C-alpha cells in the first residue's frame, strides 16, 4: 500500500498514488521525479538543487569540482565506472559486462529504461511521456525576480509562490495574475480587488492536540507534530479555486498548477513551445503588477 502524506489516504500502488498527486495542485509533488514532498518549500529546494533538474553545463561543472576535490585519490578513482556492477535488478540477472547489461535494458520488452536518469518505467508510453517531459530540458527560464534558473515556466511560478523569493506570497502571485486580464479567461472569479493585498498567516497552538495527534480544525486531518500542522494550515490545502483551464474547465488553486496542466499537453490546449512563448510575453506585465 502507498500512503499520501498530504491526505492520509492509502493507494493500492505507487502509480495510483502518483496519479492522485498529479491531480492535486495543493500537493508538493515533482512530476518529473515522481516524488511527493512534505512542504512546498521542500519541493522548491528540490527543484533548485536536485541533479536531475540541473542543466548539462551545471552537471559538468559539478563533476569537475568533484574531480578537483578527489585529486589525491585519482589512482583509486580511475576505474570508478568499473565499480558499477553489471546486474539487472529487475530481472535479478548478472551480465558479463556493463555493455551487455545496457544492451539488455535497451532490447528487453520487460524494460522501459531511461539511460539519462537510470530509471525503469512500467510501460513504453510512460517512458515516452518522461522522455518528452521537461526533465531532460536545460534551465532555459530565469526567475524575473532573482538569478535562479528553471526548466519550465510552472517551476518559476511554484518558486515564487513558495515564498522563498523576496518573501512574496502565493496570494500576491494570484492577485497579480488575475490583474493581467488574460484572454481567454483563466480566472475563476472576475472580482479584481484593488489596493494593498492582505496576506494572512495562521499559527496553530498546542490546543490543537486532541489527545493523540494535532488536528486541523478545517478538515480534521491529524498530524504527528505541531510544525507539520502549521505547514498544512498555511499551505494551499484550504485555498479556494482561483484558476481554470479555458478548454477543459478543470480548476486549480494556484497558477503553477494550471501551468503544469497546460505544459503537460493533457487536454491539448497548447503545445509546450506555445506555453514558453506566452510566458515570456507575460513576464514584463507580471512584474508591473507584482510589487516587491
Short mmCIF file of C-alpha atoms in Angstrom, two decimals:
data_model
loop_
_atom_site.label_atom_id
_atom_site.label_comp_id
_atom_site.label_asym_id
_atom_site.label_seq_id
_atom_site.Cartn_x
_atom_site.Cartn_y
_atom_site.Cartn_z
CA UNK A 1 0.00 0.00 0.00
CA UNK A 2 1.23 3.50 -0.88
CA UNK A 3 0.44 6.35 1.52
CA UNK A 4 -0.21 10.02 0.66
CA UNK A 5 1.37 12.16 3.38
CA UNK A 6 -0.88 15.08 2.46
CA UNK A 7 -4.29 13.39 2.55
CA UNK A 8 -3.55 10.44 4.84
CA UNK A 9 -5.01 8.20 2.14
CA UNK A 10 -3.78 4.78 1.06
CA UNK A 11 -3.48 3.54 -2.52
CA UNK A 12 -3.02 0.06 -3.94
CA UNK A 13 0.08 1.01 -5.90
CA UNK A 14 2.63 3.78 -6.19
CA UNK A 15 1.34 4.53 -9.69
CA UNK A 16 -2.13 5.20 -8.25
CA UNK A 17 -0.54 7.44 -5.61
CA UNK A 18 1.39 9.38 -8.25
CA UNK A 19 -1.76 9.82 -10.37
CA UNK A 20 -3.55 11.17 -7.30
CA UNK A 21 -0.71 13.62 -6.57
CA UNK A 22 -0.69 14.91 -10.16
CA UNK A 23 -4.39 15.70 -9.85
CA UNK A 24 -3.90 17.71 -6.64
CA UNK A 25 -2.33 21.10 -7.24
CA UNK A 26 -2.10 21.63 -3.48
CA UNK A 27 0.29 18.66 -3.16
CA UNK A 28 4.04 19.46 -3.28
CA UNK A 29 4.72 16.84 -5.95
CA UNK A 30 7.54 16.76 -8.50
CA UNK A 31 6.09 15.17 -11.63
CA UNK A 32 9.49 14.78 -13.26
CA UNK A 33 10.83 12.67 -10.37
CA UNK A 34 7.54 11.16 -9.13
CA UNK A 35 8.32 12.37 -5.61
CA UNK A 36 5.97 13.83 -3.01
CA UNK A 37 7.36 16.33 -0.50
CA UNK A 38 6.02 17.39 2.89
CA UNK A 39 6.02 21.12 2.06
CA UNK A 40 6.22 23.39 -0.98
CA UNK A 41 9.43 24.82 0.43
CA UNK A 42 10.95 21.35 0.28
CA UNK A 43 9.74 20.95 -3.30
CA UNK A 44 11.24 24.31 -4.26
CA UNK A 45 14.60 23.36 -2.73
CA UNK A 46 14.48 20.07 -4.64
CA UNK A 47 13.79 21.89 -7.92
CA UNK A 48 16.83 24.10 -7.32
CA UNK A 49 19.30 21.53 -6.02
CA UNK A 50 18.48 18.08 -7.44
CA UNK A 51 20.95 16.88 -10.07
CA UNK A 52 18.16 15.84 -12.44
CA UNK A 53 16.94 19.45 -12.58
CA UNK A 54 20.38 20.91 -13.34
CA UNK A 55 21.37 21.90 -16.83
CA UNK A 56 24.08 19.91 -18.63
CA UNK A 57 26.60 22.70 -18.04
CA UNK A 58 25.89 22.70 -14.32
CA UNK A 59 26.29 18.93 -14.17
CA UNK A 60 29.66 19.21 -15.94
CA UNK A 61 30.75 21.96 -13.57
CA UNK A 62 29.68 19.92 -10.56
CA UNK A 63 31.51 16.87 -11.87
CA UNK A 64 34.63 18.97 -12.49
CA UNK A 65 34.55 20.31 -8.94
CA UNK A 66 34.16 16.79 -7.61
CA UNK A 67 37.14 15.66 -9.65
CA UNK A 68 39.23 18.52 -8.26
CA UNK A 69 38.32 17.57 -4.71
CA UNK A 70 39.39 14.00 -5.34
CA UNK A 71 42.78 14.69 -6.94
CA UNK A 72 44.57 12.87 -4.14
CA UNK A 73 42.60 9.74 -4.87
CA UNK A 74 42.95 9.69 -8.64
CA UNK A 75 44.64 6.32 -8.65
CA UNK A 76 41.77 4.80 -6.74
CA UNK A 77 39.08 6.51 -8.79
CA UNK A 78 40.35 5.83 -12.29
CA UNK A 79 38.19 2.75 -12.53
CA UNK A 80 35.02 4.21 -10.97
CA UNK A 81 32.95 3.04 -13.92
CA UNK A 82 34.14 -0.49 -13.24
CA UNK A 83 32.64 -0.29 -9.75
CA UNK A 84 29.15 -0.37 -11.27
CA UNK A 85 28.04 -3.98 -11.23
CA UNK A 86 26.51 -5.45 -14.43
CA UNK A 87 23.38 -6.57 -12.57
CA UNK A 88 19.82 -6.10 -13.77
CA UNK A 89 17.93 -5.62 -10.53
CA UNK A 90 14.52 -6.04 -12.16
CA UNK A 91 15.41 -9.42 -13.63
CA UNK A 92 17.89 -10.40 -10.90
CA UNK A 93 20.29 -11.34 -13.70
CA UNK A 94 24.04 -10.82 -13.98
CA UNK A 95 25.82 -9.92 -17.22
CA UNK A 96 29.39 -10.27 -18.39
CA UNK A 97 29.95 -6.51 -18.53
CA UNK A 98 28.12 -3.18 -18.49
CA UNK A 99 27.81 -3.12 -22.27
CA UNK A 100 25.86 -6.37 -22.15
CA UNK A 101 23.66 -5.01 -19.35
CA UNK A 102 22.89 -1.84 -21.31
CA UNK A 103 22.09 -3.87 -24.41
CA UNK A 104 19.69 -5.95 -22.32
CA UNK A 105 17.98 -2.86 -20.88
CA UNK A 106 17.58 -1.37 -24.35
CA UNK A 107 16.31 -4.52 -26.08
CA UNK A 108 14.27 -6.35 -23.45
CA UNK A 109 10.49 -5.94 -23.59
CA UNK A 110 10.50 -6.16 -19.78
CA UNK A 111 12.25 -2.81 -19.50
CA UNK A 112 11.43 0.75 -20.49
CA UNK A 113 14.73 2.23 -19.41
CA UNK A 114 15.77 5.88 -19.44
CA UNK A 115 19.56 5.89 -19.80
CA UNK A 116 19.78 9.57 -18.81
CA UNK A 117 18.03 9.15 -15.46
CA UNK A 118 18.74 5.43 -14.88
CA UNK A 119 15.06 4.78 -14.27
CA UNK A 120 12.78 1.97 -15.40
CA UNK A 121 9.19 2.74 -16.37
CA UNK A 122 6.14 0.49 -16.28
CA UNK A 123 5.12 0.97 -19.90
CA UNK A 124 6.60 2.32 -23.17
CA UNK A 125 4.03 5.12 -23.01
CA UNK A 126 5.30 6.17 -19.58
CA UNK A 127 8.85 6.24 -20.91
CA UNK A 128 7.78 8.32 -23.93
CA UNK A 129 5.98 10.79 -21.69
CA UNK A 130 9.03 11.02 -19.44
CA UNK A 131 11.41 11.47 -22.37
CA UNK A 132 9.33 14.31 -23.81
CA UNK A 133 8.86 15.97 -20.42
CA UNK A 134 10.90 18.99 -19.26
CA UNK A 135 13.12 16.76 -17.10
CA UNK A 136 15.60 16.50 -19.98
CA UNK A 137 15.46 20.17 -20.89
CA UNK A 138 18.01 22.81 -19.97
CA UNK A 139 17.46 25.59 -17.45
CA UNK A 140 16.09 27.97 -20.08
CA UNK A 141 13.92 30.12 -17.80
CA UNK A 142 15.27 32.67 -15.37
CA UNK A 143 13.18 33.90 -12.45
CA UNK A 144 12.26 37.53 -13.16
CA UNK A 145 12.93 38.41 -9.53
CA UNK A 146 16.21 36.59 -8.82
CA UNK A 147 19.07 34.91 -10.73
CA UNK A 148 17.79 31.34 -10.25
CA UNK A 149 17.01 29.37 -13.39
CA UNK A 150 14.40 26.66 -14.05
CA UNK A 151 13.37 24.20 -16.75
CA UNK A 152 9.71 25.22 -17.04
CA UNK A 153 7.55 28.32 -16.58
CA UNK A 154 5.49 26.49 -13.95
CA UNK A 155 8.65 25.89 -11.90
CA UNK A 156 9.22 29.65 -11.76
CA UNK A 157 5.63 30.17 -10.62
CA UNK A 158 6.00 27.48 -7.97
CA UNK A 159 9.30 29.02 -6.83
CA UNK A 160 7.71 32.44 -6.32
CA UNK A 161 4.51 31.06 -4.77
CA UNK A 162 6.53 29.12 -2.18
CA UNK A 163 7.57 32.39 -0.53
CA UNK A 164 11.30 31.76 -0.92
CA UNK A 165 11.78 34.57 -3.46
CA UNK A 166 11.71 38.02 -1.82
CA UNK A 167 9.09 36.71 0.64
CA UNK A 168 6.38 37.10 -1.97
CA UNK A 169 3.27 35.13 -1.03
CA UNK A 170 1.12 32.95 -3.25
CA UNK A 171 -1.76 35.38 -2.60
CA UNK A 172 0.26 38.19 -4.18
CA UNK A 173 1.08 35.99 -7.18
CA UNK A 174 -2.57 35.03 -7.61
CA UNK A 175 -3.73 38.66 -7.42
CA UNK A 176 -1.08 39.78 -9.91
CA UNK A 177 -2.05 37.09 -12.43
CA UNK A 178 -5.76 37.91 -12.06
CA UNK A 179 -4.99 41.56 -12.77
CA UNK A 180 -3.40 40.68 -16.11
CA UNK A 181 -6.88 40.03 -17.57
CA UNK A 182 -5.58 37.13 -19.65
CA UNK A 183 -7.67 36.14 -22.68
CA UNK A 184 -9.11 33.52 -22.81
CA UNK A 185 -10.16 33.87 -19.20
CA UNK A 186 -8.31 31.68 -16.72
CA UNK A 187 -9.71 33.28 -13.55
CA UNK A 188 -12.49 31.52 -11.68
CA UNK A 189 -13.60 34.81 -10.13
CA UNK A 190 -13.52 38.06 -12.09
CA UNK A 191 -13.65 40.23 -8.97
CA UNK A 192 -10.32 42.05 -9.00
CA UNK A 193 -9.60 43.73 -5.70
CA UNK A 194 -7.60 46.94 -5.75
CA UNK A 195 -5.35 48.31 -3.06
CA UNK A 196 -2.95 46.50 -0.76
CA UNK A 197 -3.17 42.73 -0.71
CA UNK A 198 -3.76 41.37 2.78
CA UNK A 199 -1.59 38.33 3.42
CA UNK A 200 -2.69 36.21 6.37
CA UNK A 201 -0.54 33.65 8.17
CA UNK A 202 -2.01 31.18 10.64
CA UNK A 203 -0.31 29.77 13.70
CA UNK A 204 -1.72 26.74 15.46
CA UNK A 205 -1.10 26.26 19.17
CA UNK A 206 -0.90 23.22 21.42
CA UNK A 207 -4.67 23.47 21.85
CA UNK A 208 -4.96 21.65 18.51
CA UNK A 209 -3.75 18.45 20.21
CA UNK A 210 -6.73 16.09 20.52
CA UNK A 211 -5.08 13.61 22.86
CA UNK A 212 -3.38 11.50 20.21
CA UNK A 213 -2.36 13.91 17.42
CA UNK A 214 -2.58 17.52 16.22
CA UNK A 215 -5.87 18.03 14.38
CA UNK A 216 -6.73 20.54 11.66
CA UNK A 217 -10.00 22.21 12.64
CA UNK A 218 -10.89 22.77 8.98
CA UNK A 219 -10.53 19.29 7.51
CA UNK A 220 -9.89 17.23 10.67
CA UNK A 221 -6.73 15.69 9.29
CA UNK A 222 -4.28 14.76 12.02
CA UNK A 223 -0.53 15.32 12.19
CA UNK A 224 2.20 13.94 14.40
CA UNK A 225 3.81 17.31 15.16
CA UNK A 226 2.65 20.88 15.65
CA UNK A 227 5.08 22.03 12.96
CA UNK A 228 3.52 19.68 10.41
CA UNK A 229 0.04 21.03 11.22
CA UNK A 230 1.27 24.62 10.89
CA UNK A 231 2.78 23.80 7.48
CA UNK A 232 -0.52 22.26 6.42
CA UNK A 233 -2.69 25.15 7.61
CA UNK A 234 -0.50 27.66 5.73
CA UNK A 235 -0.32 25.55 2.57
CA UNK A 236 -2.77 25.89 -0.36
CA UNK A 237 -4.76 22.92 1.01
CA UNK A 238 -7.71 25.08 2.05
CA UNK A 239 -7.38 27.80 -0.58
CA UNK A 240 -10.27 28.43 -2.95
CA UNK A 241 -10.01 27.51 -6.62
CA UNK A 242 -8.64 30.57 -8.40
CA UNK A 243 -7.88 29.43 -11.93
CA UNK A 244 -9.43 27.23 -14.60
CA UNK A 245 -8.29 25.69 -17.84
CA UNK A 246 -10.04 27.56 -20.71
CA UNK A 247 -10.54 24.30 -22.59
CA UNK A 248 -11.40 21.51 -20.13
CA UNK A 249 -12.58 23.84 -17.32
CA UNK A 250 -10.58 21.98 -14.70
CA UNK A 251 -9.95 24.23 -11.70
CA UNK A 252 -6.75 24.96 -9.76
CA UNK A 253 -5.86 26.77 -6.57
CA UNK A 254 -2.52 28.05 -7.88
CA UNK A 255 -1.43 29.39 -11.25
CA UNK A 256 1.54 27.00 -11.12
CA UNK A 257 -0.93 24.09 -11.09
CA UNK A 258 -2.70 25.45 -14.17
CA UNK A 259 0.63 26.00 -15.91
CA UNK A 260 1.72 22.41 -15.17
CA UNK A 261 -1.57 21.19 -16.63
CA UNK A 262 -1.03 23.20 -19.83
CA UNK A 263 2.63 22.18 -20.08
CA UNK A 264 1.64 18.51 -19.87
CA UNK A 265 -0.50 18.96 -23.01
CA UNK A 266 -3.05 16.72 -21.29
CA UNK A 267 -6.09 18.39 -22.83
CA UNK A 268 -4.33 19.76 -25.89
CA UNK A 269 -4.97 23.43 -25.14
CA UNK A 270 -1.47 24.37 -26.23
CA UNK A 271 1.85 22.85 -27.20
CA UNK A 272 4.71 23.32 -24.73
CA UNK A 273 6.50 25.76 -27.06
CA UNK A 274 3.40 27.95 -27.11
CA UNK A 275 3.41 27.97 -23.29
CA UNK A 276 7.06 29.06 -23.31
CA UNK A 277 6.45 31.93 -25.73
CA UNK A 278 3.33 33.02 -23.87
CA UNK A 279 5.16 33.03 -20.53
CA UNK A 280 7.99 35.20 -21.86
CA UNK A 281 5.48 37.76 -23.13
CA UNK A 282 3.76 37.88 -19.74
CA UNK A 283 6.86 38.41 -17.62
CA UNK A 284 7.05 42.19 -18.12
CA UNK A 285 3.34 42.65 -17.42
CA UNK A 286 3.58 40.42 -14.37
CA UNK A 287 6.46 42.43 -12.88
CA UNK A 288 4.50 45.64 -13.20
CA UNK A 289 1.63 44.12 -11.20
CA UNK A 290 3.73 42.32 -8.61
CA UNK A 291 5.11 44.99 -6.30
CA UNK A 292 8.03 43.96 -4.09
#
